[in-house]
Structures are given as structure tokens and as C-alpha cells.
XYZ file of C-alpha atoms in Angstrom:
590
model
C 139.621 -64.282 9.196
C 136.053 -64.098 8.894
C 133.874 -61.175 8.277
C 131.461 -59.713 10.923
C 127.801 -60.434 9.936
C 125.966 -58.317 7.782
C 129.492 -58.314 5.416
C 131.274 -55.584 7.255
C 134.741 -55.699 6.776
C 136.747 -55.618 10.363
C 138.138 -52.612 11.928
C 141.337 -51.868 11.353
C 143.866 -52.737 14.102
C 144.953 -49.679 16.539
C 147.415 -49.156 19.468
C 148.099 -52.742 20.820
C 146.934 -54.512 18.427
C 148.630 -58.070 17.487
C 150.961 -59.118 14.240
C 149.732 -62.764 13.000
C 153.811 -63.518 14.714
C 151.859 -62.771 18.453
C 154.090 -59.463 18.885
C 152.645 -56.183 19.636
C 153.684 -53.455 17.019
C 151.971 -49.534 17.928
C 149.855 -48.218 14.826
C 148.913 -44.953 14.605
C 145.097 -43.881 14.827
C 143.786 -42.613 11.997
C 141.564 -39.663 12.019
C 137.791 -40.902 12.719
C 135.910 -40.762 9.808
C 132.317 -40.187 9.826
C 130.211 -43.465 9.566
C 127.642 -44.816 7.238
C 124.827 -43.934 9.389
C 126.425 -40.086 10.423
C 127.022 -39.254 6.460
C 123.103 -40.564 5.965
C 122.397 -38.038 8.709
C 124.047 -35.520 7.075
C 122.629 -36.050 3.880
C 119.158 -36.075 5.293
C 119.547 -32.995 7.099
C 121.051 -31.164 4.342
C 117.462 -32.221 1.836
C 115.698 -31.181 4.461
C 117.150 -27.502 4.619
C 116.881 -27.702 1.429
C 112.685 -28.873 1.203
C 112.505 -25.926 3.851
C 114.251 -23.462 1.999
C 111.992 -24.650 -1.021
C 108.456 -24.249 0.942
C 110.258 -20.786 2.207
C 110.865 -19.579 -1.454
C 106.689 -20.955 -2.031
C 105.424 -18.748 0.719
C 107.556 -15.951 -0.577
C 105.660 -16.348 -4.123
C 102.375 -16.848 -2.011
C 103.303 -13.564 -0.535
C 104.649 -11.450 -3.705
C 107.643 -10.822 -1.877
C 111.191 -11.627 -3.242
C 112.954 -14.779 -1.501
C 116.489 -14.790 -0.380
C 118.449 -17.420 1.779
C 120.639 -15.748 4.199
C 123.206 -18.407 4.656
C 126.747 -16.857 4.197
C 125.301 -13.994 3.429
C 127.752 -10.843 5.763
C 125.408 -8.995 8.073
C 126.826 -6.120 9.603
C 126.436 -4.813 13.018
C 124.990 -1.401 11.839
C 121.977 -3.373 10.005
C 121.247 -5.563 12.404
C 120.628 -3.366 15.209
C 118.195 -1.429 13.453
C 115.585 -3.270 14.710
C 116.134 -4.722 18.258
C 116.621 -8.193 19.662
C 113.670 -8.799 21.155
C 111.697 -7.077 18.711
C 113.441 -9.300 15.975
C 112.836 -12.360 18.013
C 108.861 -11.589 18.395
C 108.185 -10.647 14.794
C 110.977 -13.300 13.359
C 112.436 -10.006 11.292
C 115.904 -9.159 11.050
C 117.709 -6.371 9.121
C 120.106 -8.198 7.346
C 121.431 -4.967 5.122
C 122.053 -1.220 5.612
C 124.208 1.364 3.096
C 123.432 5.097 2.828
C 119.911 5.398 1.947
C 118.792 1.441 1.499
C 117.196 -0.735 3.867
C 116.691 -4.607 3.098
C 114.600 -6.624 5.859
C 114.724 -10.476 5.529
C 111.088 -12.037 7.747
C 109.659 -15.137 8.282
C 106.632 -14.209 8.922
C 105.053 -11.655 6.626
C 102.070 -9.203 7.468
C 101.235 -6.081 9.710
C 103.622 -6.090 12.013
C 106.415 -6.232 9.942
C 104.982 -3.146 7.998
C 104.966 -1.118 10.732
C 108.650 -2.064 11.289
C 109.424 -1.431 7.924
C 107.374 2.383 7.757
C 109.173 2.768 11.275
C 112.755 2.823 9.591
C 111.781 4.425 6.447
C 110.636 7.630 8.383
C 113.304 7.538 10.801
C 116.298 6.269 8.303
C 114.487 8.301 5.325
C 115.920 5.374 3.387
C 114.131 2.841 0.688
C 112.512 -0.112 2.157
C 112.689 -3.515 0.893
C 111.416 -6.456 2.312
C 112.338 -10.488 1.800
C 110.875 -13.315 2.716
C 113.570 -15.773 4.685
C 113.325 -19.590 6.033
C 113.662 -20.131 9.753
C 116.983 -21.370 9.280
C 118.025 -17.958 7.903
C 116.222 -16.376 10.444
C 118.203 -18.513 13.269
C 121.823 -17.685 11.403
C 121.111 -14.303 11.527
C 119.381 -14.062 14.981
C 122.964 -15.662 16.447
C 124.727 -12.918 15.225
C 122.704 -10.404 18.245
C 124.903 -12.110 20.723
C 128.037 -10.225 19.524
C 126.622 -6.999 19.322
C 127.903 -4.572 22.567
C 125.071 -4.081 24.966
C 122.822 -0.842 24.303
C 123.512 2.173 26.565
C 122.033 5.397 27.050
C 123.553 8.548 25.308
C 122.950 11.624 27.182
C 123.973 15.115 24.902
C 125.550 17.528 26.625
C 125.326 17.047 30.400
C 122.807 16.432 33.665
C 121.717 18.901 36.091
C 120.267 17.263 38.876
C 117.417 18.546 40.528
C 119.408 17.668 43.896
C 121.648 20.910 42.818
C 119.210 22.843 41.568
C 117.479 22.881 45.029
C 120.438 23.613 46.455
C 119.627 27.346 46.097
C 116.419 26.759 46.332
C 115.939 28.864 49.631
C 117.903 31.755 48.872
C 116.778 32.561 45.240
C 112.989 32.514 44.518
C 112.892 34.686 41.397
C 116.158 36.626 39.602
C 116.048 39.506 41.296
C 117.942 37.949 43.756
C 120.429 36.233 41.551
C 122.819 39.061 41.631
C 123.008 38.873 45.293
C 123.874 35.381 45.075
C 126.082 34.916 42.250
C 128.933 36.781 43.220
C 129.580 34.779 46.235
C 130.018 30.658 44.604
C 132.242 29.033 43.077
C 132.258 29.000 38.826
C 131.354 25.751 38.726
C 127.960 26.635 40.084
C 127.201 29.923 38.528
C 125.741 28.072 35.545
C 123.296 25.855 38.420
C 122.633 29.439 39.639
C 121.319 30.980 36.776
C 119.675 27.946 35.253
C 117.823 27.379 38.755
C 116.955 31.047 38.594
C 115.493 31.181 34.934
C 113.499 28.285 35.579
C 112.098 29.863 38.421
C 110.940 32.904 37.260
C 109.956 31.079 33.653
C 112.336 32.271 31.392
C 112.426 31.468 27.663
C 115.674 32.066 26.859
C 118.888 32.886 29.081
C 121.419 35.275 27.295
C 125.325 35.390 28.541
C 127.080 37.898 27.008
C 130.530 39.080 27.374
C 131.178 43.279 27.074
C 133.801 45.005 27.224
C 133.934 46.064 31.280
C 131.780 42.632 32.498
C 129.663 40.128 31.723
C 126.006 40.787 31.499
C 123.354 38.068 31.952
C 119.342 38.468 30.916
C 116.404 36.401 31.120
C 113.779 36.449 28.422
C 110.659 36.390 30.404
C 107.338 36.815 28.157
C 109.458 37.949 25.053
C 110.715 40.781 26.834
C 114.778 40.786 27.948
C 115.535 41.583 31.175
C 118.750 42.616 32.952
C 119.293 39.367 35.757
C 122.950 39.558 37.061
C 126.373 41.278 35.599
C 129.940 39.195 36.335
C 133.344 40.839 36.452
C 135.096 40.509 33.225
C 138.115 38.131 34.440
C 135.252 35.647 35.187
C 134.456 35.042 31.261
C 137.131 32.386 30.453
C 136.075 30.335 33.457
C 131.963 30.625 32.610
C 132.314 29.994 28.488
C 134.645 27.040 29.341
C 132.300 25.948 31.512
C 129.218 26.533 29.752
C 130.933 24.945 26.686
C 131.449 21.345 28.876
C 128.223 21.563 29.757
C 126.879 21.735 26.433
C 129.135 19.498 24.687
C 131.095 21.535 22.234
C 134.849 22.083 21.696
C 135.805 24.503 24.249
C 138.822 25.011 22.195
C 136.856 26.972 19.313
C 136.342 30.517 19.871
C 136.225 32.143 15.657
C 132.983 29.969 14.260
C 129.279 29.248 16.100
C 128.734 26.294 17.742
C 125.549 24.629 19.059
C 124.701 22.350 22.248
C 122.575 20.935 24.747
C 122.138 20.650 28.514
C 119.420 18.572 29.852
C 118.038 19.117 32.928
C 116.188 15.943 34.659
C 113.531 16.754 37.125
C 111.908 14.931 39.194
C 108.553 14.790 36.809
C 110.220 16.405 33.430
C 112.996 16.265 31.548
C 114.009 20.064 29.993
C 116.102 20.227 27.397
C 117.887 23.303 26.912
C 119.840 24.127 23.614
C 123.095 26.472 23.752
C 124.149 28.533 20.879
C 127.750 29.790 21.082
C 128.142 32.901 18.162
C 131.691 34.945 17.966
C 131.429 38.898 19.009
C 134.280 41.385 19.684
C 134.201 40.802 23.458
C 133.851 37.169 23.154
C 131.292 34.334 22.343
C 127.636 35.292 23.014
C 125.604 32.363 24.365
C 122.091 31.898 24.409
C 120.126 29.207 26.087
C 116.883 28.593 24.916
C 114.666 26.762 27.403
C 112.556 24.115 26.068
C 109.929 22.953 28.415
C 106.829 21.223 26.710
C 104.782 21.248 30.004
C 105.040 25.049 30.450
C 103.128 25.530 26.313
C 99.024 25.585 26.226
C 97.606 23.845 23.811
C 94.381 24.324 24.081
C 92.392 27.361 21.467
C 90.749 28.928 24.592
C 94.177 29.292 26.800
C 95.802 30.703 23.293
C 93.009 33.088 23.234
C 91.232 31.773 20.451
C 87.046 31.940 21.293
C 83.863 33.384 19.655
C 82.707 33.405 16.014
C 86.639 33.072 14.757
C 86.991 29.561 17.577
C 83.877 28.542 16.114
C 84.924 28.784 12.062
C 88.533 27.707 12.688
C 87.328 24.504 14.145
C 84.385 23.817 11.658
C 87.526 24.260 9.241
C 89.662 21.934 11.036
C 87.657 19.027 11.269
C 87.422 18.797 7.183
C 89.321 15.873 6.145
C 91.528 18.080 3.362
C 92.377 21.620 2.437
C 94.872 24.357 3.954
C 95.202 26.186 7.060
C 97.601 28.628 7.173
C 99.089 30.548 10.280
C 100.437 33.735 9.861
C 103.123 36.281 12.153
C 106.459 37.337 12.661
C 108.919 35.191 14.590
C 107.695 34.440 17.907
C 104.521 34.987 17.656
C 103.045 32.000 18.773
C 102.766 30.296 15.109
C 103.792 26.897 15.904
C 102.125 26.370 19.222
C 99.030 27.359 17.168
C 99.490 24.627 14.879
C 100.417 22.415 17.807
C 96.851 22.801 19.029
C 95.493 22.154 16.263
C 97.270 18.892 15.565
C 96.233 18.190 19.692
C 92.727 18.753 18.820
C 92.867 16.351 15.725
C 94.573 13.900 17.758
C 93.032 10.397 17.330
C 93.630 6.726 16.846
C 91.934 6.957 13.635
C 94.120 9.188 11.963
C 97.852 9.592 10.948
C 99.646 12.978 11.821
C 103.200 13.430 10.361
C 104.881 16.963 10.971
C 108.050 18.267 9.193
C 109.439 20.648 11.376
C 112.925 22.501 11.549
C 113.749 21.933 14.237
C 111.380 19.553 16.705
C 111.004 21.501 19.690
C 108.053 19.762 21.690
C 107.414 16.183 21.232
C 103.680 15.152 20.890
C 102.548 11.942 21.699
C 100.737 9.518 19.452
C 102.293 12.035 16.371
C 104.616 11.225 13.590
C 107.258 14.301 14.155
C 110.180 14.484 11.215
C 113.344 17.027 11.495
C 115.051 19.141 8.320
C 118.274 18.200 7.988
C 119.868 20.350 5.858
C 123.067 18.583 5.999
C 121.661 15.791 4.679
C 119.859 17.407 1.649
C 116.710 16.829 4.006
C 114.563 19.843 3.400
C 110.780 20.975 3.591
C 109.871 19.866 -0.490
C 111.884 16.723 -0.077
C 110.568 15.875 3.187
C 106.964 16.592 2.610
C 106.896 14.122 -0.737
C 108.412 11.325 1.599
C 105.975 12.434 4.214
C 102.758 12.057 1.610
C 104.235 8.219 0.486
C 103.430 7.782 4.361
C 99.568 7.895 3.789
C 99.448 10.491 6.358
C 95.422 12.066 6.938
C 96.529 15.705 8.317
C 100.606 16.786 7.146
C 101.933 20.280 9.214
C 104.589 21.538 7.435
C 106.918 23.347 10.094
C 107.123 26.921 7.078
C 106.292 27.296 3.213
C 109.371 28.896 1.999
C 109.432 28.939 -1.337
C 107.216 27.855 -4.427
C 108.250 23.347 -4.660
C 106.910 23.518 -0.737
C 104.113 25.475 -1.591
C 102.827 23.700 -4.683
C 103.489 20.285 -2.973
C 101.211 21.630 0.098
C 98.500 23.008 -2.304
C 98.208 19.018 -4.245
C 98.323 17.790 -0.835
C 95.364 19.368 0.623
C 93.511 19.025 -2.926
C 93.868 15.585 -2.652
C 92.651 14.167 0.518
C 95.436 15.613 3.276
C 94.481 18.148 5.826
C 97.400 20.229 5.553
C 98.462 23.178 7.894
C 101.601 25.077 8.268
C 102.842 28.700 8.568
C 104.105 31.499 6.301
C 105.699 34.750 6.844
C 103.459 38.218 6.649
C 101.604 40.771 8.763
C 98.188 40.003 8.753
C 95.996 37.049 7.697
C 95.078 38.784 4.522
C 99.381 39.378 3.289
C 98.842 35.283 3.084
C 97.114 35.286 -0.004
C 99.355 37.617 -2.079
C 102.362 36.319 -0.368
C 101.399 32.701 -2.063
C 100.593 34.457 -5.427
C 104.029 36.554 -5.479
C 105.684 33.100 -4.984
C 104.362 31.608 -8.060
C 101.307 29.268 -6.974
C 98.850 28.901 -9.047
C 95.343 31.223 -8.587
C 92.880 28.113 -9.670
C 95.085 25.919 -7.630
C 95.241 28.150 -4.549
C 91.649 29.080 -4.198
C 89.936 25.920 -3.595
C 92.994 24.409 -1.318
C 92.602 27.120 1.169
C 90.319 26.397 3.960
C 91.156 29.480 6.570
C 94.125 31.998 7.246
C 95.663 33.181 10.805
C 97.068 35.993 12.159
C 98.311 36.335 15.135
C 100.654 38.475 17.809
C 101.178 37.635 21.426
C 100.909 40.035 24.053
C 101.568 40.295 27.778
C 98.995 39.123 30.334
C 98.995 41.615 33.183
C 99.794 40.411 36.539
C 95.752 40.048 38.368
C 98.166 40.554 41.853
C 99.270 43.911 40.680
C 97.179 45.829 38.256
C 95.723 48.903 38.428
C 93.074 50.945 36.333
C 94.285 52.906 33.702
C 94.340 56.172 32.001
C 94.076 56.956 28.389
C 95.236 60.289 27.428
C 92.627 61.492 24.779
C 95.011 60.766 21.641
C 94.701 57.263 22.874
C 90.862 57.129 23.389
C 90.098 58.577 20.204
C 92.323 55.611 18.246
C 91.176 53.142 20.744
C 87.101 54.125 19.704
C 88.497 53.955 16.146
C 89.074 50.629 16.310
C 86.539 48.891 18.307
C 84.241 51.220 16.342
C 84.867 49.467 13.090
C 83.890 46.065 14.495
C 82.007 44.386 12.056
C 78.209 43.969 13.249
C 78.167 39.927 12.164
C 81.258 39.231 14.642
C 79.213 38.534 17.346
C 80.584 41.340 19.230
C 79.256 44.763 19.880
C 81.311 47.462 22.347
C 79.621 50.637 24.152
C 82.426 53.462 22.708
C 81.253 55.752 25.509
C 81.916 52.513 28.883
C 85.132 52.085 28.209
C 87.260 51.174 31.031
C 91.260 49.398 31.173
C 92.925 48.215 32.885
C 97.410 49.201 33.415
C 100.329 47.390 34.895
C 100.904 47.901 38.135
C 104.763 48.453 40.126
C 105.085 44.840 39.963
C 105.229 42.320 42.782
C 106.562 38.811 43.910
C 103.671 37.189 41.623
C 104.947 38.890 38.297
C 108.945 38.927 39.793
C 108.379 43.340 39.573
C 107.122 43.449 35.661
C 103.418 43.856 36.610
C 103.083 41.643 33.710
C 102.529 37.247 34.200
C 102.602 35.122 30.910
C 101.322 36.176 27.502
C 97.915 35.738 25.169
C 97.126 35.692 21.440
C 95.501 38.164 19.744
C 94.380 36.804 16.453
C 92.610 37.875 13.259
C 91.271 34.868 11.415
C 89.049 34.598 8.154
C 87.955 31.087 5.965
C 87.456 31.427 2.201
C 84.156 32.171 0.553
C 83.058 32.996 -3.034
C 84.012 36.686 -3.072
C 87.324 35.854 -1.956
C 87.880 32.863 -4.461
C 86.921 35.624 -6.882
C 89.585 37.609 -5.758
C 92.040 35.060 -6.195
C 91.065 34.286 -9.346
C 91.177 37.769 -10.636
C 94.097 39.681 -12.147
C 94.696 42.323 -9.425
C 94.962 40.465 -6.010
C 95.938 43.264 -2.792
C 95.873 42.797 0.966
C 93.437 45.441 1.415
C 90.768 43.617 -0.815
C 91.034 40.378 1.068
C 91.357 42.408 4.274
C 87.851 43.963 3.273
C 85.972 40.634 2.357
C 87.260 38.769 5.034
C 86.058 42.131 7.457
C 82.665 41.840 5.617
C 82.511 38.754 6.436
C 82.508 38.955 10.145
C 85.978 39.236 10.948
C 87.840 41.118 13.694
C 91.316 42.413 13.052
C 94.543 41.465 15.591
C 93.807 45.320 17.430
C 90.440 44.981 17.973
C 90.936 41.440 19.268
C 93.413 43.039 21.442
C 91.559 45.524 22.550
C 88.707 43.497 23.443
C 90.911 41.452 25.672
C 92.327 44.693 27.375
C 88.338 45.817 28.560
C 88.150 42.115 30.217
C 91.325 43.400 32.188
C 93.667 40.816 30.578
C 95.834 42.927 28.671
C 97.191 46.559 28.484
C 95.951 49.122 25.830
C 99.764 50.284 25.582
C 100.856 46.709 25.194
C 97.767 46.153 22.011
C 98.847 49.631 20.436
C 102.724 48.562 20.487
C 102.093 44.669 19.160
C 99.322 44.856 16.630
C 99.414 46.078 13.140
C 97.456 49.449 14.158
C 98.991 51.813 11.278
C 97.265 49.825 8.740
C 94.201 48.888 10.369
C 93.939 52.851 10.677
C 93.986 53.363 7.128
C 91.072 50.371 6.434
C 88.647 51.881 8.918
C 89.121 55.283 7.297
């Protein structure tokens, strides 16, 4: 038999095929086997993965980045969906490893974007970063592996109040005077409606359940005061803490250890988050609902109550590109929505703002915002030295607690950052002291400090209701004590023998009966000049000294800032007397 051209040899015989005696016999097929041509195929597409993988591990060295070839390599679903699909896709970058606190991030194409991506997870992982430089065939075997990750969906904490059932009462509560009226008559599952719908209303802070002995007592927090809203029989606890406890996502089971949730409320132009503490007591668990509602806050220094000489210094001070400002006050006192107009104010495309904060409360666009986790080992010093590796221009450091925070702040703001955060004293002038008593170094302290705040918060009277007021003559005479030791280079002078007030009145619809309607700052604020650096620097460092130079210097104390606001009507001399440090401002005017 002869050969086919070309000196291939036949193929072999298969089912039917003849025997050289002309019968038939049935041969089985053998498995096909690939070709000439297909194994040359083969072969050439295999050298050319392997010139691409070649010029892949050139770019990488082009680059200075390491090179790695992802073929085979196990990518779990946890890693890859740290960076989404289609932002993988765009940016050709995939996360092809995650474990505890390591990131590795495999990319085609190298540059900018890919940075952010990577700066992205290392704030919001607080993990190391390490970037590779893959070939597009890597890139492809990895990209597959998306389709058999579960679609995304939304996790909602706690549960949804609709504004649909919020309205629902709408009509027949407008403030919570009227919630007792109405509470007693519906159903359990919509006391909790109720009450929310009625705090909102009459813009509480915080909501406080609490279960007594004889019945349950509810109060709103309404411009930091408490007041009584509603009382429940006591058989009606079980039912209202098991359902507050769905609501807010905990184990409704645990009753002997504290718990924390969260309700969110969707409106129809906000979303309010509200977060539930649950805390054992001898009648029962004690909840409080603290109502977080970032459209409700002012952020701007004149509706704080920040204006003349001390607006003008504070934000000459604020627009240096390094040094300290510190905000001083009790809790509640307005601290952090201080520093949250401050970081509104510096607020630009030009620079980067990181906070550390414990917790987040308000979210601010366009600004980096971190969140202690304490859990996690997360706290202020070892956030704040991740938070400088971020090359950050202005840092706000939620509280300086304790001396690593503070001396980490301090070489911060000596070296480039602006850096503001809070600490905990009485007046502006405790904040130097307070730093020194912690350990911080004078020569360090001195020239990091750029200006100290303190501040109080007082209540606004109601302009529907007020009336003129009364001093008796104990109160005169300490009132002219005060505004008589305004310093002459404040910019303010006061005529001791004019002075009129203003009271609260009985109260009305407009203030919901407490004659008062929101709250004000009152604020004492002083920047650092050479007789105060002195001070510093010297052995024996008191309040009162730095309370004198900072005086001599032109500034007005938390009273008489108070005080000043009461003769424009804003504010109550009672309320001033009760909230600001008078005792000691007494004793420095004497």
C-alpha cells in the first residue's frame, strides 16, 4: 500500500473497515490524539505566555515593584472582594491575598490609581500593603474567579423605621407633651414609633427608658437638660425591652451584662442613626437612645458662638499649616463639634484631613474619618502613627489621654501637621498644666501649641417666650464683677450701670413649655505668646499664671462671654452663673 504524499503514514483503520480477506471485522476507536499542527499550537501558545510573562516580570523591574505570576496561585473569596469587580476590571488590580493584618495586590497596570486603592485598604483594613506587578494572563485567571463570588447586598444594623409610620402620629403628637396622652392607648409594637416620632419632634438628644420599681419612666434630653415625657405601667416592661432589643439588634435573651445597638431611621431626605445602650439595674435594663442626626449640628464658628477678637485669633491660628489646637470642657460641652468646624473650615481639595475618633458620630464629606477599636488593639497612639504614614496635612485626634498620644501629637504638629484635638479640664488655661502633669516635655510643648479652648454650652432662650428679667442685688453685684474685669484690648467695653437681661419665660409651643430653644457656646480662648512660652518653660507652671497672661493679653473668660451673650437677650444670667466656671473667675478678678 502506498503512502499518502508528503510521507504520511495512513490512518489507521476504524469501525468498518476491511481485512486484506474482503470481510468486515469492528475495531475499536482509539482516543483522538492531538495532531502535529494542534501540539505546534500548543507549544506556541505556551512560549508565548511565557515571552509575556517575561516582558511582565521587565515592567515589574521598570517599575521597582516585585513580580509574581498568579497562575495556580489559591485566591480566596475574602481577598478578592476587597476591591470590587468593576473597580478591578477598570484599574486591571485584583487582591489576590488577605490574612489578619496583610494585604498583597497583584496589577497590571501600575501608577496613581492603584495607590489610592492600595491607601484605601490600608486605612480601612489598618493592614500592611504590598503591591505586585502581574501579566494580563494573571490578571484574566484571577478576574474569572469574580463570577463565583455571591452577589453584594445591603446590610442594614438593627432595624428600619419608615417615615410612612412615623407620620402615622404625625397629627396627634406635635411635641412630647402630648405623648403621654397617646401612648397609653396603642399597641407595644408601636410605643417605640411613638416615642421615637415624638423625640424627633421636639429635638431630643437622647431618649432614656427606664424601668422603676412601680412603672416605667421615659425622658427626653432636650438641650442637655432631662425631661419627664411619658410613664408606662410596670407589666408593660417585658413587652417594650423585648421589643426595643429586636429593634436594635441584640440578644433579647441577655438581661445580667450591657449590650449595645442600633436603629436607623430612613427619612425621606436623611438617614438618622440612633445607637441603643442596654445597662443592668435592680428594676431592669436601662436603655438609652442617643440620637445622631448630622443635619441638626452647626458647624459654622459664628452659629457656635465663636466671633470678635477670639473668632479672629482662632482662625489666624487655624490657617497655619502645623502646630496644636487644643479644645477644652467637660463632657458635652460642645468639644467635638468645635473641632468639627474647624476641620469644615479647613476643608479643601488641596489638603488631606484624617480624624481618629472614638467613636465616629457625624460623617464629613471629602474627610478621612478612622474609629478606635479597642478590641482590636486599635487605640489613639497606635492609630495616630498609622494616621501620620498617611501624609495627612491637618490630623484631629478624637482625646489626648495619656502621655504616647500626647507626645505623638506634639512631633506631629512640630513637624509639618496641623494637629487639633481635645483634652479634659476646666478652663483653657488647666490645658497647659494638664499636658505638663502628664509628662510632655516643656521645650517640646511650648512651640507646638498654637491656641487653647474653653468652652461650656448654654441654653438659648426661646425669642417666642422671653421676658425681662430681674437680678436680685447679690446677683448684680457678681454680674458687674465680671464684666468689670474685661480686659480693655478685647475689643469689648460694657456700661456696669445699663445693664439690662433678659429671663425665660412660662414656655410655649415654640420651646415645647421650657422657655428655652437650642443651646450656644460660651468660650474662653487664648494663642501662645512669649510670656506664656516663658511660663512653660519655667519650673513652677499654675493655671492662674496662664489664666493671667492669656487675660493680659486680651482674653475674655467663659462668664464674661456668657454674660455678654445674656445683654444681647440670647441667654439667661441664671443659666451663665450655673454653667461657667464663676467661683474661680471670682478669685482672679479679686
Amino acid at each position: 500500500m502506498k503512502k499518502p504524499a508528503g510521507g504520511a503514514t495512513a490512518a489507521p483503520a476504524s469501525i468498518g473497515s476491511t481485512t486484506a480477506t474482503g470481510k468486515s471485522k469492528v475495531v475499536a476507536k482509539k482516543p483522538s490524539e492531538p495532531t502535529g499542527a494542534a501540539k505546534l499550537q500548543e507549544k506556541m501558545a505556551e512560549i508565548g505566555l511565557q515571552e509575556k510573562e517575561q516582558l511582565a516580570q521587565e515592567k515589574a523591574a521598570q517599575h521597582d515593584l516585585p513580580y509574581l505570576n498568579l497562575k495556580g496561585f489559591p485566591i480566596a473569596p475574602e481577598a478578592l472582594s476587597l476591591i470590587p469587580k468593576a473597580e478591578a476590571e477598570t484599574f486591571k488590580t485584583v487582591c489576590f491575598f488577605f490574612l489578619n493584618d496583610e494585604i498583597r495586590l497583584g496589577t497590571v497596570e501600575p501608577g496613581p490609581d492603584v495607590e489610592k486603592i492600595s491607601k484605601r485598604l490600608e486605612e480601612t483594613r489598618r493592614a500592611s500593603i504590598a503591591t505586585y506587578l502581574i501579566s494580563e494572563e494573571s490578571f484574566r485567571l484571577a478576574f474569572d474567579l469574580y463570577s463565583r463570588l455571591p452577589e453584594p447586598k445591603e446590610v442594614i444594623y438593627g432595624y428600619r423605621i419608615e417615615e410612612a409610620d412615623l407620620a402615622k402620629y404625625e397629627k396627634e403628637i406635635s411635641d412630647f407633651r402630648q405623648l403621654q396622652e397617646k401612648i397609653v392607648t396603642v399597641s407595644t409594637t408601636d410605643i417605640i414609633t411613638l416615642i421615637m416620632g415624638a423625640a424627633l419632634r421636639s429635638g431630643a438628644s437622647d431618649v432614656h427608658v427606664e424601668a422603676e420599681e412601680e412603672k416605667v419612666k421615659v425622658r427626653f434630653r432636650m438641650d442637655g437638660v432631662l425631661h419627664d415625657a411619658a410613664s408606662l405601667p410596670r407589666e408593660t416592661w417585658k413587652a417594650i425591652i423585648g421589643r426595643l432589643k429586636l429593634l436594635a439588634g441584640v440578644k433579647i435573651n441577655v438581661e445580667d451584662v450591657p449590650q449595645d445597638g442600633r436603629i436607623t431611621i430612613y427619612l425621606a431626605k436623611e438617614k438618622i442613626d440612633i445607637r441603643v445602650s442596654f445597662l443592668p439595674t435592680a428594676f431592669g435594663e436601662s436603655v438609652v437612645m442617643r440620637i445622631l442626626r448630622p443635619k441638626t449640628i452647626a458647624l459654622e464658628f459664628d452659629n457656635l458662638g465663636i466671633r470678635g477678637l477670639a473668632l479672629e485669633r482662632l482662625t489666624h491660628e487655624i490657617e497655619k499649616p502645623n502646630g496644636m489646637i487644643i479644645t477644652t470642657g467637660p463632657t458635652g460641652s460642645g468639644k467635638t463639634t468645635t473641632l468639627y468646624a474647624i476641620l469644615k473650615k479647613l476643608n479643601s481639595p488641596e489638603d488631606k484631613i484624617i480624624t481618629l475618633e472614638d467613636p465616629v458620630e457625624y460623617k464629613l464629606a471629602g474627610i478621612n474619618q478612622s474609629q478606635i477599636d479597642h478590641s482590636k488593639n486599635y487605640d489613639f497612639a497606635k492609630g495616630l502613627r498609622s494616621i501620620l504614614r498617611q501624609d495627612p496635612d491637618v490630623v484631629m485626634v478624637g482625646e489626648i489621654r495619656d502621655l504616647e498620644t500626647a507626645d505623638i501629637s506634639i512631633q506631629a504638629a512640630l513637624t509639618g501637621h496641623l494637629v487639633v484635638s481635645t483634652i479634659h479640664t476646666n478652663s483653657a488655661a488647666g490645658a497647659i498644666p494638664r499636658f505638663l502633669s502628664m509628662g510632655v516635655k516643656p521645650f517640646l510643648l511650648a512651640p507646638a501649641l498654637n491656641a487653647v479652648i474653653g468652652q461650656r454650652l448654654v441654653r438659648r432662650l426661646c425669642e417666642q417666650c422671653k421676658i425681662p428679667a430681674e437680678l436680685s442685688p447679690a446677683q448684680l453685684k457678681e454680674v458687674q464683677l465680671i464684666l468689670g474685669s474685661i480686659p480693655k484690648n478685647s475689643g469689648y467695653t460694657v456700661d456696669l450701670n445699663t445693664l439690662t437681661f433678659k429671663a425665660k419665660g412660662k414656655g410655649c409651643d415654640a420651646c415645647h413649655g421650657s422657655g428655652f430653644k437650642g443651646r450656644i457656646g460660651i468660650y474662653e480662648i487664648f494663642t501662645m505668646n512669649k510670656e506664656i512660652e516663658n511660663v512653660i518653660l519655667s519650673k513652677e507652671v499654675s493655671e492662674y499664671m496662664i489664666a493671667e497672661l492669656a487675660m493680659k493679653n486680651g482674653m475674655i473668660t467663659m462668664a464674661q462671654d456668657g454674660l455678654l451673650k445674656a445683654l444681647e437677650g440670647l441667654t439667661s444670667v441664671d443659666e451663665v452663673l450655673a454653667v461657667a466656671n464663676v467661683d474661680s473667675e471670682l478669685t482672679e478678678a479679686q
